[in-house]
Amino acid sequence: MTDTDQPAFTDATRAGDPVIELEHVDKFFGTFQALKDINLKVGLQEVVVVIGPSGSGKSTMIRCINRLEEHDAGRIVVDGIELTADIRNIQEVRRETGMVFQQFNLFPHLSVMDNITLAPRQARRIPKKQAEQHAMELLERVQIPEQARKYPGQLSGGQQQRVAIARSLAMRPKVMLFDEPTSALDPEMIGEVLDVMKDLARGGMTMIVVTHEMGFAREVADRVVFMADAEIVEVGTPEHFFLDPQEARTKLFLSQIL
Amino acid sequence: MTTTTARPTAAPPPAVIWARRHLFRTPLDAALTVIFGALALYVAFRLARFVLVTARWDIIATNLKLLMVGNWDTVHLPRIAIALAVLTTLGGLIAGLIHARQVRRGTAVGMKLSPRRIGDLTRRFGLLVATVLLLLALTTTTGPWVMMAGVAVGGVLGRVVGGWLGRRRYRRSVAVAGVLAMALVPVALYRYLVDAVPLAEWEGFFFNITAAMAGIILCFPLGVLLALGRRSKLPLLRTMATVYIEIVRGSPLFVLLLLANVSLEFFVPPSIAPSKTVRAIVVFTIFTAAYLAEIVRGGLQSVPRGQEEAAKSLGLSPLTQMSRIVLPQALRNVIPAQIGQFISLFKDTTLAGLGLGILDMLTVSDAITQQPGFVGQRLIIETLTFTAFLFWVGSFTMSRESQRLERKLGVGTR
Ligand SMILES: Nc1ncnc2c1ncn2[C@@H]1O[C@H](COP(=O)(O)OP(=O)(O)O)[C@@H](O)[C@H]1O
Ligand SMILES: [Mg+2]
């Protein structure tokens, strides 16, 4: 990579303009290849659902997008910023990219309010009053404004995950990444988290969601990506996947989870 | 010893039932109960007889000032009294501010003096107060009484004023200025004290306490930095931290103190060589920091990886990730071990007497048995018992407070 490399595109402003671009991305853990020649473009306001068997590289792929993992080859560009070793680029991409984890990863020593306002205040230098006001709006959006003064340990799993979503949204990200956000939840709490995510999708958020909730995929996904053995095997609309999957591995996987 | 036997009645009293169930269930239980019960009673009896009847506490009473502050010039004793009273006032002020802040945030109950709160306060400070009263009972002058009255009034006053000041919020600049002012108070007190008596002449229990406090305050940042260094990605930093920790942990503290006593002249010209007291504090700091570093490292490892990843994913800077997310949780998780190390340091200050030739409390308690009126009467038992008792009170209070802190910060209730 040289300084003369131009980003593939400038800041996306219209629906459909590419916001995330992965080109020929490879990733190794030691000698084990976790991502093989991944190519994926995600447009503004697009919702992409990623499915695939355990260990196929779904988490690794989305973790490369905000540099929780470092890719070994290829290019990753997020909102016009190419991910290189440059720490400022990485910080910038992370601020534009929210991530929601399977285990919530809320900060247990901070109140819900502080969980949400910490990053805007520290990384974006937003004044406290303003940050708290925004946090309350977000808590209302995820339907738990009454929990602002509590600590994560005092909330149910579903509530914690909704706080985690609010925490990411507080940075006003352009893109949201979800890594199996409902897999650690009791069944009766899955719905409340999915509702928040559907609301976000309808509001025009660009999202990549790793999930096995096929109902969610059918309802809000623009595209579904099927991964297996570190590769993207098949990409298509939800209808395509439910009615007419092409690849043998896709068919096998869908027959197992549906 | 007398044993009371239960009279045969229809329904034995609950105490007897309890005793049968817990003390005399099997013949072996019964035998152990009798043997260890007798032993415990014997020890308790001998101890009580020693403390209350046979012990010659007049050696303590006569030398109380020497034990507490060594040869501190009597003219300057009021300075210690003033310093102590100011320090307690500051402590009360901080406690009041913290409590008021918790009340504001809805994470603490009110400040009303309820019976429960009185019970809690008694458990926290009862032992300290009892010890102070005991020491006062041994004194013959009014100075110490005035001092402790000042301490008590200062503490309560600080607590009340702090609770009152903390009720409202302040602008950032005001808050920062306040914190700075409070941090400057101990510095000012130090200047005030060394102005009268140089640090090198601080002796007795006063030396042990100040050396321990200085060591604790200084070793904390050093220990945290070493722990971070040991986890650093930079090989040079990591190696330096590791070498430091392993070398210091591999040396006996007493040897380090002896080395500080004799070897410093190799490196530093005698004219600017630091005093023995400074050397002692430096050795305590260096030594405890190495242990603290390992404790903090354990704490850092106990914080789940997901915490750092969440902090990263929000775009927080590496410094903020560490200072606001990982380190606070790491330090909380190892509070008992940290306080345990500080307690060790407090007790180990008694090694400075023999190691560096400082007149600390242990040295005084040995030296006074050689005084004309007391020599050759084996009064070392009295003086050592008294010394051990004071260190126990200090250690026990610290350990109690650590448990309280742990509970308050809600460790284990994530
Ligand atoms: N930090 C790591 N070190 C070594 N191997 C890893 C690491 N993270 C993931 N892997 C391996 O990479 C593969 C893909 O993992 P992952 O992306 O988590 O899969 P998925 O999310 O699809 O279940 C798995 O075989 C996993 O064992
Ligand atoms: Mg995964």
XYZ file of C-alpha atoms and ligand atoms in Angstrom:
700
model
C 0.000 0.000 0.000
C 1.378 3.403 -0.912
C 0.381 6.942 -0.131
C -0.795 7.487 -3.687
C -3.499 4.865 -3.308
C -6.812 6.617 -3.652
C -9.811 5.299 -1.771
C -12.203 3.471 -4.069
C -14.926 6.005 -3.350
C -15.563 9.123 -1.361
C -18.053 9.489 1.489
C -21.300 7.774 0.620
C -24.300 10.068 0.646
C -27.004 8.352 -1.396
C -28.710 5.043 -0.708
C -26.824 2.297 -2.472
C -23.460 4.097 -2.564
C -20.915 1.608 -1.229
C -19.996 2.123 2.438
C -18.071 -1.073 3.094
C -15.876 -2.709 0.552
C -13.885 -5.919 1.010
C -11.652 -6.929 -1.885
C -9.763 -10.236 -1.997
C -9.451 -10.316 1.789
C -7.457 -13.179 3.314
C -6.953 -13.818 6.997
C -4.749 -16.383 8.683
C -4.516 -17.527 12.288
C -1.018 -18.996 12.201
C -1.190 -21.391 9.282
C -4.967 -21.773 9.488
C -6.809 -19.724 6.882
C -9.938 -18.204 8.402
C -10.894 -16.033 5.399
C -10.279 -16.930 1.752
C -10.553 -14.261 -0.947
C -13.548 -12.469 0.554
C -15.248 -9.951 -1.758
C -18.218 -8.006 -0.471
C -19.672 -4.560 -1.068
C -22.316 -3.143 1.215
C -24.224 -0.077 0.078
C -25.601 2.788 2.130
C -28.777 1.781 4.001
C -28.350 -1.829 2.968
C -28.995 -4.671 5.424
C -26.837 -7.743 4.859
C -27.407 -10.900 6.865
C -24.497 -13.345 7.125
C -25.254 -17.001 7.792
C -23.143 -20.115 7.821
C -22.010 -22.992 9.999
C -20.009 -22.407 13.155
C -16.339 -21.792 12.452
C -16.926 -20.673 8.880
C -15.375 -17.251 9.484
C -18.445 -15.017 9.941
C -17.166 -13.367 13.106
C -13.671 -13.044 11.697
C -15.017 -11.268 8.634
C -16.989 -8.619 10.480
C -14.245 -8.222 13.089
C -11.848 -7.385 10.260
C -14.154 -4.544 9.233
C -13.449 -2.638 12.473
C -9.966 -4.047 12.906
C -10.571 -6.180 15.932
C -8.750 -8.620 13.649
C -6.090 -7.577 11.183
C -6.491 -8.911 7.631
C -3.397 -10.313 5.935
C -4.148 -9.569 2.290
C -6.613 -7.625 0.203
C -8.270 -4.283 0.872
C -10.933 -3.187 3.323
C -12.405 0.288 2.861
C -15.006 1.726 5.214
C -16.705 4.973 4.224
C -13.757 5.981 2.086
C -11.110 5.128 4.675
C -8.822 2.246 3.916
C -7.825 0.108 6.901
C -4.045 0.122 7.153
C -1.653 -0.016 10.069
C -2.261 3.727 10.515
C -3.778 4.014 13.986
C -5.661 7.213 13.114
C -7.430 5.492 10.246
C -8.335 2.614 12.510
C -9.727 4.943 15.183
C -11.714 6.829 12.571
C -13.210 3.635 11.130
C -14.092 2.365 14.594
C -15.918 5.585 15.386
C -17.961 5.239 12.211
C -18.682 1.576 12.881
C -20.783 0.316 15.761
C -20.440 -3.284 16.907
C -22.808 -5.388 18.970
C -21.408 -8.554 20.494
C -22.957 -11.882 21.367
C -21.953 -11.426 25.031
C -23.086 -7.744 25.145
C -19.734 -6.666 26.656
C -21.262 -3.801 28.597
C -18.911 -2.140 31.072
C -20.043 -3.602 34.415
C -18.468 -0.857 36.557
C -20.312 1.949 34.770
C -23.979 2.847 34.929
C -26.105 2.441 31.819
C -25.854 6.195 31.261
C -22.061 6.168 31.578
C -21.785 3.130 29.313
C -23.570 5.097 26.611
C -21.984 8.524 27.088
C -18.352 7.487 27.659
C -17.347 7.138 24.007
C -19.106 10.269 22.693
C -17.572 12.318 25.486
C -14.065 10.838 25.237
C -13.692 10.158 21.538
C -15.950 12.847 20.093
C -15.575 15.483 22.839
C -19.335 15.953 23.111
C -20.273 17.996 26.223
C -21.760 15.943 29.045
C -25.239 17.492 28.953
C -25.586 16.958 25.247
C -24.259 13.391 25.449
C -26.727 12.525 28.215
C -29.611 14.021 26.310
C -28.721 11.941 23.260
C -28.340 8.863 25.483
C -31.861 9.344 26.821
C -33.215 9.582 23.288
C -31.446 6.349 22.416
C -32.702 4.603 25.552
C -36.197 5.636 24.579
C -35.600 4.250 21.135
C -34.572 0.877 22.597
C -37.478 1.177 25.036
C -35.678 1.243 28.399
C -35.385 4.938 29.399
C -36.176 3.998 33.021
C -32.933 1.971 33.368
C -30.504 4.867 32.828
C -29.216 4.961 36.431
C -28.886 1.196 36.845
C -25.806 -0.936 36.352
C -25.576 -3.640 33.679
C -25.619 -6.395 36.291
C -29.098 -5.283 37.364
C -30.605 -5.771 33.884
C -31.918 -8.814 32.025
C -29.989 -10.141 29.047
C -32.406 -8.591 26.582
C -32.171 -5.222 28.301
C -28.368 -5.439 28.370
C -28.215 -6.117 24.665
C -30.487 -3.172 23.968
C -28.211 -0.949 26.067
C -25.277 -2.283 24.045
C -27.060 -1.261 20.844
C -27.757 2.191 22.297
C -24.098 2.473 23.329
C -22.976 1.849 19.754
C -25.561 4.216 18.323
C -24.375 6.992 20.622
C -21.329 7.434 18.382
C -23.731 8.097 15.466
C -22.087 5.392 13.374
C -22.586 5.052 9.634
C -22.539 1.273 9.874
C -23.621 -1.254 12.495
C -22.081 -4.705 12.811
C -23.941 -7.386 14.778
C -22.232 -10.653 15.741
C -24.955 -13.123 16.723
C -26.650 -10.535 18.960
C -29.407 -12.892 20.127
C -27.461 -16.141 20.529
C -26.752 -15.664 24.238
C -30.329 -14.663 25.093
C -33.136 -16.650 26.634
C -35.775 -17.327 23.972
C -38.339 -14.949 25.464
C -35.907 -12.022 25.128
C -34.858 -12.557 21.533
C -37.926 -10.779 20.183
C -37.303 -7.496 21.993
C -33.766 -7.244 20.621
C -34.799 -8.189 17.088
C -37.538 -5.539 17.231
C -34.936 -2.874 17.989
C -32.788 -4.099 15.104
C -35.731 -4.118 12.707
C -36.548 -0.586 13.772
C -32.956 0.410 13.029
C -33.041 -1.254 9.621
C -36.259 0.504 8.675
C -34.719 3.773 9.826
C -32.098 3.402 7.114
C -29.085 2.131 9.089
C -26.481 0.248 7.103
C -26.113 -3.119 8.840
C -24.199 -6.368 8.617
C -25.833 -8.954 10.866
C -24.458 -12.386 11.634
C -27.481 -14.334 12.831
C -29.386 -17.547 12.511
C -32.734 -15.820 12.940
C -34.131 -16.570 9.497
C -37.354 -14.722 10.254
C -35.306 -11.569 10.745
C -33.449 -12.198 7.490
C -36.682 -12.703 5.591
C -38.213 -9.541 7.018
C -35.457 -6.940 6.727
C -32.427 -8.304 4.825
C -31.704 -6.872 1.406
C -29.142 -9.573 0.819
C -28.096 -12.780 2.526
C -24.491 -13.967 2.444
C -23.778 -17.628 3.064
C -20.293 -18.506 4.300
C -18.677 -21.897 4.699
C -15.060 -22.984 5.121
C -13.728 -19.409 5.227
C -15.350 -18.497 1.903
C -18.415 -16.664 0.710
C -20.280 -19.459 -1.011
C -23.474 -17.806 -2.139
C -25.027 -14.324 -2.092
C -28.646 -13.485 -2.864
C -31.955 -12.068 -1.720
C -33.752 -13.804 1.159
C -36.270 -15.198 -1.345
C -33.444 -16.676 -3.370
C -32.198 -18.508 -0.292
C -35.570 -19.756 0.857
C -36.868 -20.786 -2.561
C -33.966 -21.537 -4.808
C -30.522 -22.009 -3.198
C -27.950 -23.073 -5.750
C -24.942 -24.536 -3.960
C -24.939 -27.965 -2.353
C -23.371 -26.591 0.870
C -26.063 -23.912 1.097
C -28.820 -26.465 0.697
C -27.317 -28.716 3.326
C -26.923 -25.837 5.813
C -30.430 -24.497 5.265
C -31.920 -27.965 5.646
C -30.203 -28.180 9.032
C -31.362 -24.870 10.474
C -34.843 -24.428 8.953
C -11.240 -25.340 85.930
C -14.785 -26.193 86.711
C -17.236 -27.910 84.462
C -20.954 -27.678 84.884
C -22.960 -30.790 84.174
C -26.514 -30.544 82.961
C -29.031 -31.768 85.485
C -31.206 -34.579 84.092
C -34.477 -32.937 83.160
C -37.202 -33.857 80.741
C -36.200 -31.436 77.967
C -32.576 -30.269 78.017
C -32.073 -26.531 77.347
C -31.172 -25.464 73.783
C -27.562 -24.798 74.719
C -27.116 -28.400 75.759
C -28.715 -29.630 72.551
C -26.420 -27.389 70.551
C -23.369 -28.584 72.484
C -24.289 -32.203 71.975
C -24.795 -31.703 68.291
C -21.705 -29.626 67.597
C -19.182 -30.518 70.279
C -19.889 -34.047 71.503
C -21.376 -35.834 68.516
C -18.867 -38.728 68.485
C -16.313 -39.872 71.048
C -13.569 -38.388 68.869
C -15.441 -35.067 68.735
C -15.795 -35.140 72.490
C -12.092 -35.870 73.000
C -11.052 -33.069 70.637
C -13.466 -30.673 72.307
C -12.067 -31.442 75.741
C -8.418 -31.274 74.700
C -8.635 -28.105 72.615
C -11.138 -26.505 74.944
C -8.783 -27.017 77.863
C -5.851 -25.749 75.842
C -7.738 -22.634 74.727
C -8.901 -21.910 78.238
C -5.383 -22.352 79.579
C -3.893 -19.978 76.995
C -6.656 -17.428 77.531
C -6.175 -17.641 81.269
C -2.409 -17.189 81.085
C -2.773 -14.295 78.675
C -5.421 -12.582 80.773
C -3.336 -13.062 83.910
C -0.303 -11.620 82.147
C -2.138 -8.629 80.710
C -4.218 -7.835 83.793
C -2.063 -8.951 86.716
C 1.601 -9.787 86.230
C 2.621 -7.535 83.352
C 4.657 -4.442 84.231
C 2.895 -1.952 81.985
C 4.682 0.890 83.744
C 7.532 0.440 81.263
C 5.092 1.332 78.475
C 3.550 4.208 80.386
C 6.948 5.659 81.217
C 8.189 5.389 77.635
C 4.984 6.046 75.735
C 6.297 9.164 74.035
C 9.517 7.380 73.059
C 7.563 4.462 71.598
C 5.217 6.702 69.656
C 7.490 9.425 68.295
C 11.022 8.625 69.462
C 13.155 11.638 70.294
C 10.801 14.142 68.668
C 11.403 17.473 70.384
C 8.631 17.976 72.935
C 8.395 21.624 71.923
C 7.311 20.519 68.462
C 4.801 17.871 69.552
C 1.852 20.206 68.856
C 2.820 20.098 65.198
C 2.075 16.375 65.100
C -1.214 17.012 66.858
C -2.170 19.700 64.356
C -1.069 17.582 61.391
C -3.078 14.601 62.607
C -6.172 16.697 63.245
C -5.951 18.337 59.812
C -5.445 14.956 58.167
C -8.498 13.468 59.878
C -10.508 16.511 58.903
C -9.437 15.965 55.320
C -10.330 12.274 55.567
C -13.755 13.147 56.941
C -14.241 15.737 54.224
C -13.426 13.238 51.473
C -15.672 10.576 53.035
C -18.493 13.120 53.219
C -18.002 14.220 49.605
C -17.968 10.640 48.351
C -21.044 9.734 50.335
C -22.941 12.811 49.182
C -22.078 11.985 45.594
C -23.389 8.456 46.041
C -26.585 9.823 47.552
C -26.961 12.191 44.602
C -26.578 9.300 42.201
C -29.006 7.178 44.164
C -26.430 4.478 44.951
C -26.295 5.019 48.720
C -28.710 5.435 51.580
C -29.150 8.732 53.417
C -26.833 10.043 56.097
C -29.211 9.856 59.056
C -27.690 8.322 62.167
C -29.784 5.171 62.223
C -29.085 2.377 64.723
C -27.773 0.301 61.843
C -25.344 3.017 60.839
C -24.174 3.407 64.438
C -23.567 -0.328 64.588
C -21.646 -0.149 61.333
C -19.541 2.761 62.582
C -18.823 0.930 65.838
C -17.638 -2.126 63.948
C -15.440 0.049 61.727
C -13.909 2.409 64.251
C -14.621 0.755 67.614
C -11.276 -0.988 67.820
C -9.382 2.144 66.819
C -11.222 4.283 69.355
C -10.717 1.682 72.099
C -7.004 1.541 71.339
C -6.684 5.311 71.387
C -8.503 5.445 74.734
C -6.184 2.771 76.073
C -3.152 4.799 75.008
C -4.662 7.940 76.511
C -5.177 6.076 79.788
C -1.428 5.433 79.855
C -0.522 9.093 79.401
C 0.140 11.531 82.211
C 0.009 14.807 80.301
C -2.945 16.594 78.752
C -1.351 17.032 75.323
C -2.479 13.712 73.888
C -6.049 14.304 75.125
C -6.150 17.662 73.400
C -4.755 16.098 70.246
C -7.330 13.291 70.146
C -10.112 15.744 70.884
C -8.903 17.754 67.896
C -8.807 14.604 65.784
C -12.340 13.615 66.800
C -13.773 17.082 66.262
C -11.897 17.434 62.958
C -13.099 14.091 61.656
C -16.745 14.739 62.477
C -16.568 18.326 61.261
C -14.946 17.265 57.989
C -17.549 14.582 57.464
C -20.439 16.961 58.032
C -18.986 19.761 55.913
C -18.088 17.282 53.172
C -21.601 15.856 53.145
C -22.991 19.372 52.937
C -20.576 20.588 50.214
C -21.136 17.431 48.191
C -24.861 17.975 47.968
C -24.517 20.181 44.928
C -22.489 19.788 41.767
C -19.682 22.088 40.790
C -18.272 23.416 37.587
C -15.367 21.400 36.293
C -12.813 24.105 37.076
C -14.027 24.387 40.674
C -13.957 20.626 41.125
C -10.426 20.337 39.750
C -9.234 23.184 41.976
C -10.845 21.473 44.990
C -9.175 18.149 44.290
C -5.819 19.858 43.794
C -6.214 21.754 47.057
C -6.993 18.528 48.910
C -3.987 16.802 47.331
C -1.785 19.678 48.477
C -2.830 19.384 52.125
C -0.630 16.345 52.904
C 2.282 18.025 51.099
C 1.809 21.175 53.153
C 1.598 19.128 56.357
C 4.799 17.341 55.435
C 6.561 20.683 54.936
C 5.145 21.899 58.233
C 6.512 18.853 60.069
C 9.984 18.666 58.480
C 10.314 22.359 59.120
C 10.522 21.479 62.818
C 12.052 17.995 62.765
C 13.888 16.713 59.662
C 12.562 13.510 58.120
C 15.688 11.626 59.182
C 14.685 12.135 62.826
C 11.161 10.762 62.576
C 11.165 7.820 64.933
C 9.022 5.394 66.882
C 5.581 4.304 65.714
C 5.358 7.614 63.866
C 8.170 6.423 61.601
C 6.468 3.092 60.960
C 3.204 4.759 60.023
C 4.638 7.502 57.827
C 7.058 5.134 56.087
C 4.205 2.713 55.386
C 1.955 5.493 54.082
C 4.690 6.922 51.863
C 5.542 3.445 50.584
C 1.903 2.660 49.801
C 1.312 5.928 47.979
C 4.541 5.711 45.980
C 4.476 1.997 45.152
C 0.966 2.093 43.742
C 1.662 3.997 40.506
C 4.990 2.216 40.090
C 3.343 -1.191 40.529
C 0.601 -0.385 38.019
C 3.147 0.876 35.479
C 5.245 -2.262 35.943
C 2.180 -4.458 35.440
C 1.326 -2.592 32.248
C 4.965 -2.778 31.165
C 5.002 -6.500 31.652
C 2.014 -6.821 29.332
C 3.344 -4.331 26.800
C 3.809 -5.248 23.146
C 7.189 -3.484 23.140
C 9.873 -6.104 23.891
C 12.282 -3.696 25.568
C 9.664 -2.385 27.983
C 8.397 -5.884 28.703
C 11.885 -7.213 29.387
C 12.741 -4.312 31.677
C 9.561 -4.745 33.694
C 10.021 -8.501 33.924
C 13.660 -8.265 34.991
C 12.798 -5.664 37.639
C 9.934 -7.706 39.046
C 11.805 -10.996 39.110
C 14.983 -9.569 40.648
C 13.173 -7.663 43.388
C 10.815 -10.533 44.198
C 13.809 -12.815 44.421
C 15.518 -10.776 47.136
C 14.674 -10.788 50.830
C 13.471 -7.367 51.981
C 15.891 -7.374 54.892
C 18.825 -7.909 52.527
C 17.662 -5.000 50.370
C 17.500 -2.787 53.458
C 21.012 -3.809 54.490
C 22.247 -3.149 50.966
C 20.634 0.281 50.978
C 22.479 0.944 54.192
C 25.976 0.047 53.052
C 26.140 0.054 49.271
C 24.663 3.419 48.386
C 28.012 5.135 48.898
C 29.302 3.209 45.887
C 26.955 5.103 43.622
C 26.314 8.395 45.332
C 28.805 10.714 46.997
C 28.165 10.741 50.762
C 27.522 14.475 50.755
C 24.319 14.127 48.781
C 23.432 10.576 49.849
C 19.794 10.439 51.009
C 19.008 9.965 54.670
C 18.269 6.580 56.154
C 14.588 7.321 56.288
C 14.488 8.159 52.589
C 16.443 5.015 51.821
C 14.008 2.935 53.825
C 11.036 4.425 51.993
C 12.718 3.882 48.629
C 13.415 0.240 49.442
C 9.855 -0.319 50.684
C 8.518 1.283 47.511
C 10.740 -0.696 45.178
C 9.995 -3.930 47.004
C 6.238 -3.590 47.331
C 5.854 -2.297 43.759
C 7.221 -5.576 42.404
C 4.627 -7.600 44.317
C 1.888 -5.137 43.511
C 2.777 -5.399 39.818
C 2.115 -9.133 39.887
C -1.162 -8.617 41.736
C -2.291 -5.999 39.220
C -1.221 -8.242 36.353
C -3.504 -10.924 37.745
C -6.266 -8.332 37.899
C -5.670 -7.332 34.288
C -5.914 -10.965 33.250
C -9.191 -11.326 35.105
C -10.907 -8.726 32.912
C -12.621 -10.495 30.003
C -11.206 -9.804 26.527
C -14.617 -8.604 25.417
C -14.238 -5.488 27.576
C -11.211 -4.292 25.665
C -12.832 -5.250 22.356
C -15.970 -3.285 23.187
C -13.839 -0.284 24.148
C -11.881 -0.577 20.900
C -14.998 -0.965 18.800
C -16.272 2.349 20.166
C -13.159 4.090 18.915
C -11.749 4.885 22.352
C -8.055 5.720 22.405
C -5.709 3.082 23.846
C -5.176 5.301 26.906
C -8.908 5.614 27.548
C -9.440 1.900 26.969
C -6.949 1.177 29.712
C -7.693 3.984 32.157
C -11.490 3.952 31.988
C -12.412 0.370 31.128
C -9.767 -2.262 31.826
C -7.748 -0.869 34.744
C -10.676 0.090 37.012
C -12.104 -3.404 36.726
C -8.693 -5.019 37.134
C -7.916 -3.052 40.308
C -11.326 -3.767 41.795
C -10.945 -7.475 41.224
C -7.758 -7.616 43.298
C -8.526 -5.238 46.180
C -7.999 -7.903 48.899
C -4.606 -8.909 47.516
C -3.523 -5.274 47.177
C -4.509 -4.404 50.731
C -2.841 -7.593 51.903
C 0.383 -6.370 50.328
C -0.007 -2.976 51.987
C -0.539 -4.659 55.347
C 2.678 -6.621 54.787
C 4.486 -3.383 54.041
C 3.145 -1.786 57.218
C 4.425 -4.652 59.343
C 7.706 -4.892 57.426
C 8.585 -1.323 58.344
C 9.814 -2.844 61.615
C 12.719 -4.330 59.643
C 14.084 -0.834 59.025
C 15.225 -0.624 62.632
C 17.821 -3.367 62.402
C 18.352 -3.050 58.647
C 19.118 0.654 58.503
C 19.637 1.591 62.122
C 16.484 3.664 62.359
C 14.928 4.136 65.775
C 11.548 2.644 64.821
C 9.015 1.374 67.301
C 10.494 -2.115 67.472
C 13.966 -0.729 68.153
C 12.596 1.551 70.853
C 10.705 -1.295 72.471
C 13.945 -3.237 72.678
C 16.057 -0.291 73.815
C 13.850 0.782 76.699
C 14.277 -2.577 78.421
C 17.886 -1.518 78.987
C 16.944 1.589 80.946
C 18.246 1.705 84.530
C 14.852 1.178 86.134
C 13.860 -1.724 83.912
C 17.042 -3.534 82.909
C 17.375 -7.256 83.603
C 13.704 -7.819 84.375
C 12.736 -9.488 81.090
C 10.341 -6.669 80.311
C 10.920 -7.271 76.603
C 7.794 -9.453 76.723
C 5.692 -6.462 77.726
C 7.194 -4.126 75.151
C 6.952 -6.660 72.312
C 3.367 -7.502 73.219
C 2.485 -3.844 73.142
C 4.240 -3.340 69.793
C 2.555 -6.388 68.292
C -0.801 -5.163 69.564
C -0.502 -1.775 67.880
C 0.527 -3.342 64.573
C -2.329 -5.802 64.861
C -4.823 -2.991 65.382
C -3.518 -1.213 62.298
C -3.461 -4.334 60.142
C -6.856 -5.535 61.283
C -8.413 -2.148 60.584
C -6.938 -2.088 57.095
C -8.182 -5.575 56.369
C -11.657 -4.679 57.638
C -11.767 -1.572 55.485
C -10.647 -3.596 52.479
C -13.562 -5.996 52.928
C -15.897 -3.034 53.212
C -14.466 -1.402 50.106
C -14.830 -4.664 48.231
C -18.465 -4.962 49.228
C -19.157 -1.343 48.364
C -17.654 -1.586 44.926
C -19.772 -4.670 44.344
C -17.055 -7.102 43.369
C -18.608 -10.350 42.220
C -21.932 -8.730 41.409
C -21.372 -7.945 37.785
N -7.995 -15.739 17.690
C -8.032 -16.886 16.994
N -6.946 -17.689 16.972
C -6.964 -18.841 16.257
N -8.014 -19.276 15.541
C -9.135 -18.526 15.522
C -9.202 -17.294 16.254
N -10.429 -16.748 16.064
C -11.085 -17.611 15.244
N -10.314 -18.672 14.936
C -10.685 -19.775 14.050
O -11.122 -19.231 12.848
C -12.245 -19.942 12.374
C -13.389 -18.969 12.113
O -13.843 -18.467 13.351
P -15.077 -17.502 13.471
O -14.879 -16.372 12.546
O -15.251 -17.196 14.902
O -16.270 -18.423 12.963
P -17.839 -18.199 13.070
O -18.067 -16.846 13.647
O -18.338 -18.334 11.698
O -18.351 -19.270 13.955
C -12.586 -20.991 13.392
O -12.056 -22.229 12.955
C -11.866 -20.538 14.618
O -11.433 -21.642 15.388
Mg -18.963 -16.313 15.507
